[in-house]
Coordinates of C-alpha atoms in Angstrom, one line a residue:
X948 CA -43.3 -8.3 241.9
X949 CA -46.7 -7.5 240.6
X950 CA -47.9 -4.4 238.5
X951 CA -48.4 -1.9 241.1
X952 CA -44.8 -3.3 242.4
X953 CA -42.9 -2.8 239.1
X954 CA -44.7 0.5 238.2
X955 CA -44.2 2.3 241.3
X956 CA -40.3 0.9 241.2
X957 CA -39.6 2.2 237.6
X958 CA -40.8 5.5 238.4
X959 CA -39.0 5.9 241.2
X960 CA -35.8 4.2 239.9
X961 CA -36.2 6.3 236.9
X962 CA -36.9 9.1 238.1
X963 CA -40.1 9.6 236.3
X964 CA -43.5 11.5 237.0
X965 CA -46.7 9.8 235.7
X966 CA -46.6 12.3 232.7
X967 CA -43.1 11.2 231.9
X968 CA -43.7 7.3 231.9
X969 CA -46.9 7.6 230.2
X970 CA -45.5 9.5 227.4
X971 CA -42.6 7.0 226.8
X972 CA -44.9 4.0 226.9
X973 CA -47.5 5.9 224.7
X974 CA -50.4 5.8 227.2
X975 CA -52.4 8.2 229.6
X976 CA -51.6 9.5 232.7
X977 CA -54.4 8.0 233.8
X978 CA -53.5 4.4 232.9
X979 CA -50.7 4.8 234.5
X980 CA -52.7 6.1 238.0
X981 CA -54.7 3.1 237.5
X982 CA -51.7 0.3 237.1
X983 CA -50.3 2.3 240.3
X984 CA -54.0 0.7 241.7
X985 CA -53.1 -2.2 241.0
X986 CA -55.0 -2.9 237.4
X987 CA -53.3 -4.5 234.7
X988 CA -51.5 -3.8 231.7
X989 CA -53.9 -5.3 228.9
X990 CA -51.9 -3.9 225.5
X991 CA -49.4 -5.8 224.0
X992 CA -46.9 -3.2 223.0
X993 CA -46.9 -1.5 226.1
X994 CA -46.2 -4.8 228.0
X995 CA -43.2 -5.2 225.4
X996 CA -41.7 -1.2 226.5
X997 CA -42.2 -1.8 229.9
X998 CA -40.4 -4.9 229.5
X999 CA -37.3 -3.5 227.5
X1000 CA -38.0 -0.2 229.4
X1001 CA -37.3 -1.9 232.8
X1002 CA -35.7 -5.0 232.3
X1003 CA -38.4 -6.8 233.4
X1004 CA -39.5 -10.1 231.7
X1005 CA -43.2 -9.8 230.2
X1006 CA -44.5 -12.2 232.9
X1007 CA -43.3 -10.5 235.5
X1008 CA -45.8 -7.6 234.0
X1009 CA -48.8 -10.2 233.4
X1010 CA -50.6 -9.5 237.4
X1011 CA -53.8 -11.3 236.2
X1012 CA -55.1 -13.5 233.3
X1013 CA -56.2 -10.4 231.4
X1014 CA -52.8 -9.7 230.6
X1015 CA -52.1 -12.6 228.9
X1016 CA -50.4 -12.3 225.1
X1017 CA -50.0 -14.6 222.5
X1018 CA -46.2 -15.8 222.2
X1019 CA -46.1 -16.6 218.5
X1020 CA -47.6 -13.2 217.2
X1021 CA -47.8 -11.1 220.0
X1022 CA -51.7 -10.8 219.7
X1023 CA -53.0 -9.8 223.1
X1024 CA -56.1 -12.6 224.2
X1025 CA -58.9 -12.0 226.3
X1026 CA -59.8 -14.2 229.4
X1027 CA -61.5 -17.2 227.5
X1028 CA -58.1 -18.0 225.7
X1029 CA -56.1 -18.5 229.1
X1030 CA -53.8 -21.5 230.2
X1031 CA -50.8 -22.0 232.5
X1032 CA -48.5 -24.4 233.1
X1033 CA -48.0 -27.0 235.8
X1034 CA -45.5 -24.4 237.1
X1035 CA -48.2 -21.6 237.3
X1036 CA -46.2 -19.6 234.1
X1037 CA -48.7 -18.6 232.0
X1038 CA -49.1 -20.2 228.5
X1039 CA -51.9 -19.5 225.8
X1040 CA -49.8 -19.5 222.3
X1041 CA -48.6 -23.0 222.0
X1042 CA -50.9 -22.1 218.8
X1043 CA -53.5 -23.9 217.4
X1044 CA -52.7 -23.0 214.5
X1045 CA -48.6 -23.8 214.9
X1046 CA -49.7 -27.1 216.2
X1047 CA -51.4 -28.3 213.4
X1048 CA -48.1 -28.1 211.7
X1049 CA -46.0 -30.4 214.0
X1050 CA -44.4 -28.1 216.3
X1051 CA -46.0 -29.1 219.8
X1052 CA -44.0 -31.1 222.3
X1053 CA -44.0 -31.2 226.2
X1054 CA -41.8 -32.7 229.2
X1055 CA -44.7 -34.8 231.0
X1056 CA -47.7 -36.1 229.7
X1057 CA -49.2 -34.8 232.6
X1058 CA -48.6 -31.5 231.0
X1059 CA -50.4 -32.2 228.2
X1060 CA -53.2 -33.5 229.9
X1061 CA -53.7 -30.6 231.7
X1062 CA -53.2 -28.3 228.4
X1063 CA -55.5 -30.3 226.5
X1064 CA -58.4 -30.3 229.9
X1065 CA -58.0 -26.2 230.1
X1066 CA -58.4 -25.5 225.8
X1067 CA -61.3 -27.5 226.0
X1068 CA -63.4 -24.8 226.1
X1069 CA -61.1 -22.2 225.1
X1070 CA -60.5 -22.0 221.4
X1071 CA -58.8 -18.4 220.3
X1072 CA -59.2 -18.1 216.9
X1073 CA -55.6 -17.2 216.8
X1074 CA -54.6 -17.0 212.7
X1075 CA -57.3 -19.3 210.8
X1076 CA -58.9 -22.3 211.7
X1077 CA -60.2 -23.9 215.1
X1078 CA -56.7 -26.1 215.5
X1079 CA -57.5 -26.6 219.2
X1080 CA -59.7 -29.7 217.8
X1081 CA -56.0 -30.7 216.5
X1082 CA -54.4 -30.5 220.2
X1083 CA -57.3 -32.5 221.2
X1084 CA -57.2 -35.2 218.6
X1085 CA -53.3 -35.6 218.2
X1086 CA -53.8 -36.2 222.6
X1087 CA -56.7 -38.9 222.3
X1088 CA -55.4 -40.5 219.1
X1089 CA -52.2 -40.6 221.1
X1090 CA -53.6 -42.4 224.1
X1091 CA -53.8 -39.6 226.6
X1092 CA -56.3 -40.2 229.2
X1093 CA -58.8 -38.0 228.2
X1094 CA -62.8 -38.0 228.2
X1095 CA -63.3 -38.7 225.1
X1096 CA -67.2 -37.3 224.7
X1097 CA -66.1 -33.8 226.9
X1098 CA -63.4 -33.8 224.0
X1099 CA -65.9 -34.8 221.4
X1100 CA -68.3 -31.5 222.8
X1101 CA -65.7 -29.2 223.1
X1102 CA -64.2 -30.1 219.5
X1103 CA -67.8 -29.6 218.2
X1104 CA -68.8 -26.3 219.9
X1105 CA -65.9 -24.7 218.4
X1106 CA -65.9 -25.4 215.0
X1107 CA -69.7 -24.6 215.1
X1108 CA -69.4 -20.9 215.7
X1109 CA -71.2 -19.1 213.3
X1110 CA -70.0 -15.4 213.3
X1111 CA -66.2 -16.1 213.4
X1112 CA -64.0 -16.0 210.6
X1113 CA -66.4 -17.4 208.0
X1114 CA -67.3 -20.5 209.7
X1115 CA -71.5 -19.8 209.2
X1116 CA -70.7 -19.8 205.8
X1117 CA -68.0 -22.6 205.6
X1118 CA -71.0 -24.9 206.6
X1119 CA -73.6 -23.5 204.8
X1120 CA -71.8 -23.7 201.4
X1121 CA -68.7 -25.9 201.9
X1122 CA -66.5 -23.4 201.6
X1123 CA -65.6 -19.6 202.4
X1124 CA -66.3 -17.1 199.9
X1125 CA -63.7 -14.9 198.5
X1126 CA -66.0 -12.1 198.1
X1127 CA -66.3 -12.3 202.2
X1128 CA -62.7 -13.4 203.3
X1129 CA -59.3 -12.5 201.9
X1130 CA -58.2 -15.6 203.5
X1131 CA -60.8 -17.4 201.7
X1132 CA -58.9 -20.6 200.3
X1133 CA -56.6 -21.3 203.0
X1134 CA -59.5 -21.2 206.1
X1135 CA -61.5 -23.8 203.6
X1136 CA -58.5 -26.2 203.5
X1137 CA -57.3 -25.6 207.0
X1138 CA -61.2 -26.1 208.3
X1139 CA -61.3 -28.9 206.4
X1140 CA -58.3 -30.5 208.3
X1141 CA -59.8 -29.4 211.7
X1142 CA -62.7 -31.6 210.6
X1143 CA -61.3 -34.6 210.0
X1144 CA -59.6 -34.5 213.5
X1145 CA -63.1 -34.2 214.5
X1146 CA -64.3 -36.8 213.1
X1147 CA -61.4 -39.0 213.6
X1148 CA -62.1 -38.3 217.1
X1149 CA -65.3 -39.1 216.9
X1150 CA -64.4 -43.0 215.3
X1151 CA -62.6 -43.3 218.2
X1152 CA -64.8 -42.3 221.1
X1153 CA -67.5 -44.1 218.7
X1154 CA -70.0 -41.7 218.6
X1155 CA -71.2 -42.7 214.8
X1156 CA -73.6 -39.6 214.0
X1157 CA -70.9 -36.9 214.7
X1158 CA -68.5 -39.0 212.8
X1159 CA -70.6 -39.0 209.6
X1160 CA -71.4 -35.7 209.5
X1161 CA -67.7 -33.9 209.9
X1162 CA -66.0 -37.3 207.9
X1163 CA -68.3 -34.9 205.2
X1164 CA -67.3 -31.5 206.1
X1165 CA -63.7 -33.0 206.0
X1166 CA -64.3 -33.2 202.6
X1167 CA -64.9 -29.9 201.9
X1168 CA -61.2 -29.1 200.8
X1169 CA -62.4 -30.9 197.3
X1170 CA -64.6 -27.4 197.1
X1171 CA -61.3 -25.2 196.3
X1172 CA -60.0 -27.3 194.0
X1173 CA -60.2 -26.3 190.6
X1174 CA -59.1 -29.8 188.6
X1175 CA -58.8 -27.8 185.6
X1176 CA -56.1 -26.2 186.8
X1177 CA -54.7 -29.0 189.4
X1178 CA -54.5 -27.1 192.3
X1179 CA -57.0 -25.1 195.0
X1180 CA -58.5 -21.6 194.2
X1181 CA -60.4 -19.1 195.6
X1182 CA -64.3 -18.7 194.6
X1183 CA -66.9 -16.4 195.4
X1184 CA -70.5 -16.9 197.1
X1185 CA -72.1 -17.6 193.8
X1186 CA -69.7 -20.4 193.4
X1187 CA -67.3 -18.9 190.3
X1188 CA -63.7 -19.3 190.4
X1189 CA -61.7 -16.3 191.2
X1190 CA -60.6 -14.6 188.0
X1191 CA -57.0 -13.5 186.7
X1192 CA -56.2 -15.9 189.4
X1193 CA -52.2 -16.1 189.8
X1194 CA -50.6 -19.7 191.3
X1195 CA -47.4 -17.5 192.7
X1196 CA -48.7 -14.5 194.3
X1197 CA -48.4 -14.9 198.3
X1198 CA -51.0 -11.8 198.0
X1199 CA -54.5 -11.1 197.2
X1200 CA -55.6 -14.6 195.8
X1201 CA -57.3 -15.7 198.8
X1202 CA -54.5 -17.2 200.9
X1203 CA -53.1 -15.8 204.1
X1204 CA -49.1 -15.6 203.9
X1205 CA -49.0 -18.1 201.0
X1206 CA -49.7 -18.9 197.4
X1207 CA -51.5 -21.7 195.8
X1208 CA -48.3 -23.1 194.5
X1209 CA -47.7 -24.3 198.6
X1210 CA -50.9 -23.7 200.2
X1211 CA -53.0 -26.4 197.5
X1212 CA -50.8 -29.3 199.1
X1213 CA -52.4 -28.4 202.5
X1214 CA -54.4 -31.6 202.7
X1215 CA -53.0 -33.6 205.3
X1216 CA -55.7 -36.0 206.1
X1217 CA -56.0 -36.9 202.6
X1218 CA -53.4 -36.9 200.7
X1219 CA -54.3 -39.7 198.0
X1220 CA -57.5 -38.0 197.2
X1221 CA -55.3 -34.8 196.4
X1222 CA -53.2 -37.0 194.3
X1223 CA -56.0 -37.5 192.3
X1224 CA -57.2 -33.8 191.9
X1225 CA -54.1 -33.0 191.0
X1226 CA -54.0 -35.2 188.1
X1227 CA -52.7 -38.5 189.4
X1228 CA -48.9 -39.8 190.3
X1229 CA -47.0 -38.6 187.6
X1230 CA -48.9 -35.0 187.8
X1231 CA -48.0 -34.5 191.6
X1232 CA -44.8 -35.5 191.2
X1233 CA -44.2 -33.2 188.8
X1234 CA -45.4 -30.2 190.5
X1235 CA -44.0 -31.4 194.0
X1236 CA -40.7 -31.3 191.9
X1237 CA -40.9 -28.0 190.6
X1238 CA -41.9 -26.7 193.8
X1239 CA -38.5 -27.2 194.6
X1240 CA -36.7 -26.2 191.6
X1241 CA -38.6 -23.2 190.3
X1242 CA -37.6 -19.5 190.7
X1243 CA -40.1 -17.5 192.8
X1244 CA -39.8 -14.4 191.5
X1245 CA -39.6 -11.8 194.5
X1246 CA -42.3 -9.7 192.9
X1247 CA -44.8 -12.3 194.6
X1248 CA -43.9 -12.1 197.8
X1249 CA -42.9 -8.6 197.9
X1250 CA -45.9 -7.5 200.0
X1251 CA -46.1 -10.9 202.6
X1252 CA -43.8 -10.4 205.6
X1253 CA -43.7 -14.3 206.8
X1254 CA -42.7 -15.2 202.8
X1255 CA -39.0 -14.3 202.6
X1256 CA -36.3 -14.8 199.9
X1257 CA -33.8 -16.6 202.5
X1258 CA -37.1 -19.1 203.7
X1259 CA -37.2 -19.7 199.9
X1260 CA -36.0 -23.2 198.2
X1261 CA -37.5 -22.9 194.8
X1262 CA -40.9 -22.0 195.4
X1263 CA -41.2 -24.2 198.4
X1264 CA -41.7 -22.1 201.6
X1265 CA -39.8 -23.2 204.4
X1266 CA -39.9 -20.0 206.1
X1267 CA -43.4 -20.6 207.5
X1268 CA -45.2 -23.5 208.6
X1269 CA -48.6 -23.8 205.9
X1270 CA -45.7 -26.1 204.4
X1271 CA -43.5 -27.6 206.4
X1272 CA -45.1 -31.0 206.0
X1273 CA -44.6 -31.7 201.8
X1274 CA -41.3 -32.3 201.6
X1275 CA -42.7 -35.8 203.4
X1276 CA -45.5 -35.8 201.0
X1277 CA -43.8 -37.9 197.8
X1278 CA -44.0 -40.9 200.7
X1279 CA -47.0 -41.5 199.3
X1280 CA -45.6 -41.6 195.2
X1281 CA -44.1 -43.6 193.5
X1282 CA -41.0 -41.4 194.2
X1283 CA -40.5 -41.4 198.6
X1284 CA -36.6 -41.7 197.4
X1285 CA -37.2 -37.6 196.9
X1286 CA -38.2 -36.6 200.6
X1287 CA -34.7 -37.9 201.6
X1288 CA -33.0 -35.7 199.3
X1289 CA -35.2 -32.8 200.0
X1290 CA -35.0 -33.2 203.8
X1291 CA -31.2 -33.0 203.8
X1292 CA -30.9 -30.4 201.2
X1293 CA -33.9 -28.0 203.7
X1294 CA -31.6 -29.1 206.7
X1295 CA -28.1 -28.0 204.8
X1296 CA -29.4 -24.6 203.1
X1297 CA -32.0 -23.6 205.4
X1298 CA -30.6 -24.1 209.5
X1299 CA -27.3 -22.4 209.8
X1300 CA -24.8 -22.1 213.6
X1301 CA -25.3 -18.1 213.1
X1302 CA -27.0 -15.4 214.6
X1303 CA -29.7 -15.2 211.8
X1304 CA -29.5 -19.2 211.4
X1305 CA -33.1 -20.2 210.8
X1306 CA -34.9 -18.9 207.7
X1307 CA -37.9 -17.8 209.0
X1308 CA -40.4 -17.4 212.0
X1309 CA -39.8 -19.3 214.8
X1310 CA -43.4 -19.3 216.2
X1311 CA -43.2 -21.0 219.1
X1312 CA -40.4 -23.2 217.9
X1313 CA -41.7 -24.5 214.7
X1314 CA -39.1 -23.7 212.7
X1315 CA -36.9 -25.5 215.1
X1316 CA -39.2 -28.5 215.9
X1317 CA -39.1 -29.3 211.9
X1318 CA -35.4 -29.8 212.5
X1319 CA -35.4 -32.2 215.6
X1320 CA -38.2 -34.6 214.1
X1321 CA -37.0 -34.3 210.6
X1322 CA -33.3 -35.0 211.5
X1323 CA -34.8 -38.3 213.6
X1324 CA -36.0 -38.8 210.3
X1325 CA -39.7 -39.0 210.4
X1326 CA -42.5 -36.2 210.6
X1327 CA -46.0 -36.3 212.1
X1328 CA -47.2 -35.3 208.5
X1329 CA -51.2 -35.5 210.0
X1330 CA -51.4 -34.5 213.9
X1331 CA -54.4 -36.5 215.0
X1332 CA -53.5 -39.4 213.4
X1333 CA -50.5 -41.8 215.6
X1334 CA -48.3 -41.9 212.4
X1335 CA -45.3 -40.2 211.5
X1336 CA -44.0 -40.4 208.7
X1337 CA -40.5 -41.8 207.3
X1338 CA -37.9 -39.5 205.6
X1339 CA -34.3 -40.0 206.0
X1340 CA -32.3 -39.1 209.6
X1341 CA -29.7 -36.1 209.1
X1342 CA -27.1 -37.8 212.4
X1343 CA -26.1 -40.9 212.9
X1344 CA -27.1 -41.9 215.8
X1345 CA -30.1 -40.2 218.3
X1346 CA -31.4 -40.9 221.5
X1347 CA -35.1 -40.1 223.0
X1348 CA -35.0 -40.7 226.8
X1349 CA -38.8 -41.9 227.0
X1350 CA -41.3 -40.9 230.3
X1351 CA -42.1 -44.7 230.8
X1352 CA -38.4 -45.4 231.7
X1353 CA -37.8 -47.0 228.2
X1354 CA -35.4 -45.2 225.4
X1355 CA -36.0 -45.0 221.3
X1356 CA -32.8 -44.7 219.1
X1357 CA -32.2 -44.0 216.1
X1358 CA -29.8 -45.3 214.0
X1359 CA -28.0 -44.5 210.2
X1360 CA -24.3 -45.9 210.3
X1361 CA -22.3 -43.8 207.4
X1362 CA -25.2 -41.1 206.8
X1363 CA -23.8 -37.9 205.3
X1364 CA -24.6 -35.8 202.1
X1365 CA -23.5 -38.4 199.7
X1366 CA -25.4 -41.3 201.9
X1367 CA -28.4 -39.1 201.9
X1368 CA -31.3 -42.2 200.7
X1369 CA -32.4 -44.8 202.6
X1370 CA -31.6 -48.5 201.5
X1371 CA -33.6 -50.1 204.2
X1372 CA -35.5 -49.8 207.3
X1373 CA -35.4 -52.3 210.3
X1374 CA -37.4 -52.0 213.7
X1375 CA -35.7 -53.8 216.4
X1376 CA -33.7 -56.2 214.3
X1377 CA -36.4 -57.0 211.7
X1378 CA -37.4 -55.5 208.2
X1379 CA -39.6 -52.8 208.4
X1380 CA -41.6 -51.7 205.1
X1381 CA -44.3 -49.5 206.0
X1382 CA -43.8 -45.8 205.5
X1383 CA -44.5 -44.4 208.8
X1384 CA -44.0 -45.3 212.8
X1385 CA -46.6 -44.9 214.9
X1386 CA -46.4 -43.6 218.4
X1387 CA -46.8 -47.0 220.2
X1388 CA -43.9 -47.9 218.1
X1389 CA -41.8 -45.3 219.9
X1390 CA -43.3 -45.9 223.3
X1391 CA -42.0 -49.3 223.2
X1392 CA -38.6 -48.5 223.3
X1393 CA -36.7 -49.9 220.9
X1394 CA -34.4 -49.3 217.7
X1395 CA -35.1 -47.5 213.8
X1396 CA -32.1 -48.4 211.9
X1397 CA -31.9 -47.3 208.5
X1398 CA -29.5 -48.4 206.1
X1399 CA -28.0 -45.5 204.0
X1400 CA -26.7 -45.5 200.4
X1401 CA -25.7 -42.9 197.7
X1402 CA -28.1 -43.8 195.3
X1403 CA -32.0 -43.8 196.0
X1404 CA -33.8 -47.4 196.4
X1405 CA -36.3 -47.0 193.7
X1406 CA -38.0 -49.9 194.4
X1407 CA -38.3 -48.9 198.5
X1408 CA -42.2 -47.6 197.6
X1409 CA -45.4 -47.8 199.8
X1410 CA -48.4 -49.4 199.0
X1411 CA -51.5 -50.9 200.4
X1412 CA -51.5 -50.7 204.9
X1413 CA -47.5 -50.0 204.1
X1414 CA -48.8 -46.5 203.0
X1415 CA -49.3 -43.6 205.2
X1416 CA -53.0 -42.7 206.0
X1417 CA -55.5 -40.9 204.0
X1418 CA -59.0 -40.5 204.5
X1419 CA -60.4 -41.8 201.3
X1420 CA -58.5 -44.4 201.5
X1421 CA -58.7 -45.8 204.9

């Protein structure tokens, strides 16, 4: 059933003259005449009436490319954004943005291959940042079989775009400028992040010149961060610090649907270096801990939509995806012990068998992806890296049927709420001390087996090539 098909069908199923559909789906008479033509139906809402209207499914409606929406905000996208699936559905919104925090999976590689081959030239600018580089880089870090300089061109070409979403002046000055963005902060850190997949991607396909130049705009995160204070902050153009700056407020202080209590750990590829401006060990630690323990008063988040009291533990946000990666982050303290408690304690208060059961926004299945990695206890912490990182598994016992023919399992005998901490890690029979996996690890097949106990193993820490990665530091 195309357009013309289901338009002509509702209004004679419904009775309906053109005047009488177009008022209910809050058009013209002549938009209607013209999807009677056969023309499509470019607006969003009007694809979502129709839809209820009708009880017709959205991509029934979507008779061309041009109709295309985005499935995690409902954003319509014009023809440069397009994709579809193996199986001809259409599918733009696996977000760029929701990707970067961990939520993308598929059912054959050859899936992804294709994904990857059709966003290569088809960045959206969907929320902030160019996270399609991430897609790309997560795929070739992975070991798709990709070509790595057509990756390495279309990763540069969109994250050199002048004129969109303060990207001219992110390279011209490092960062984005308050006085020009309200988002000003959070695109800094998040293009930051896109860079470093760029130039990790570049190390790989060893192009040497690309990879010096964004290894230094991956560094530009260092620009927001006021060390004074210990965590990232808005600035203008002429480089001053945003004044009667507030850490709690989800609103005005240059961070889209967050605060700079969450949004200043959003430094993936380097977390060691964000240690350090954050005042060392002890000093993250600390303010890691009372992330989770504060009150977050709702006066803060009164006027953000995606910040909600029931996505709230402490001031950690688990209702949105800026920071679904720290609980993973102590793995690189002196304190990993206090992902495993946090993990099961996000798991317990914020997933629920109801009707209203997750917390938050499900874009795309973020929400829900965070669950099914996290409970297999690990977390790719750093898309476009190969690591993921080690936590604590919430069953006992999991099973990941593998494309090559070969299974992964997962194992914790006796793990429950008491036995919560990890006593010790073995990979296929043989002590395992590094705090990651790396996808190779899981493509081999094999078995994780953790060990679980009541009481944390304080001396279970990560150092030296045992440690997850960080730029500065690899």
């Amino acid at each position: 059933m195309d357009t013309k098909d289901v338009i002509l069908e509702l209004r004679t199923k419904k009775g309906l003259s053109q005047d009488e559909l177009a008022e209910k789906l809050y058009v013209t008479r002549q938009a209607v005449s013209r999807w009677e033509n056969g023309e499509t139906i470019p607006n969003t809402e009007t694809l979502k009436l129709l839809s209820k209207f009708f009880d017709v499914s959205i991509n029934t409606l979507l008779g061309s490319p041009r109709q295309l929406i985005c499935q995690c905000c409902g954003m319509p996208l014009d023809d440069s954004s397009i994709s579809k699936e193996p199986d001809g559905t259409f599918n733009e919104e696996y977000c760029k943005w929701c990707y970067a925090e961990g939520k993308f999976t598929y059912n054959k590689m050859d899936d992804l291959i294709n994904f990857c081959a059709e966003h290569m030239a088809n960045e959206n600018w969907c929320m902030i940042g160019y996270h399609s580089v991430s897609v790309l880089a997560d795929a070739v870090a992975k070991g798709l079989p990709l070509d790595k300089e057509e990756v390495l061109k279309a990763m540069v070409s969109s994250s050199t775009i002048p004129y969109l979403d303060g990207t001219g002046e992110y390279m011209e000055k490092g960062y984005v400028a308050l006085d020009h963005n309200g988002s000003a902060a959070s695109l800094t850190l998040e293009y930051a992040y896109d860079d470093w997949t760029i130039y990790h991607t570049a190390l790989l396909a060893g192009n040497r010149s690309v990879a010096d130049t964004y290894k230094k705009r991956a560094a530009n995160y260092t620009n927001v961060f006021d060390t004074n204070m210990g965590y990232a902050r808005p600035r203008y153009a002429d480089g001053r610090w945003k004044e009667n700056f507030n850490l709690l407020n989800t609103h005005g202080e240059g961070f889209i649907e967050g605060n700079a209590l969450n949004y200043s750990f959003y430094v993936p590829q380097d977390v060691d270096n964000m240690i350090r401006l954050m005042g060392g060990d002890k000093s993250f630690v600390s303010k890691l801990d009372s992330l989770f323990t504060m009150h977050l008063p709702a006066e803060f988040f009164a006027q953000t939509e995606d910040v909600t009291e029931e996505g709230l533990l402490g001031g950690y946000v688990h209702g949105n995806e800026p920071s679904h990666h720290i609980p993973f982050l102590y793995a690189w303290t002196s304190q990993p012990w206090k992902t495993q408690y946090w993990q099961r304690e996000i798991m317990n208060k914020m997933y629920r068998n109801n009707i209203d059961g997750l917390c938050g926004n499900d874009d795309c299945g973020q929400m829900s992806a965070w669950y099914i990695l996290s409970s297999m206890g690990f977390y790719p912490v750093c898309p476009g890296t190969d690591q993921y990182v080690l936590g604590a598994p919430y069953l006992p016992y999991m099973k990941v049927m593998l494309e090559n023919g070969k299974t992964f399992e997962v194992k914790a005998d006796k793990v429950s709420d008491k036995n919560r901490y990890v006593k010790s890690v073995k990979l296929n029979g043989k002590p395992y001390t590094k705090g990651f996996i790396t996808q190779q690890d899981i493509m081999d097949g094999g078995t994780l087996t953790f060990e679980m106990t009541s009481s944390p193993n304080k001396k279970r820490v990560f150092n030296g090539t045992d440690r997850p990665y960080s730029l500065s530091s690899n």
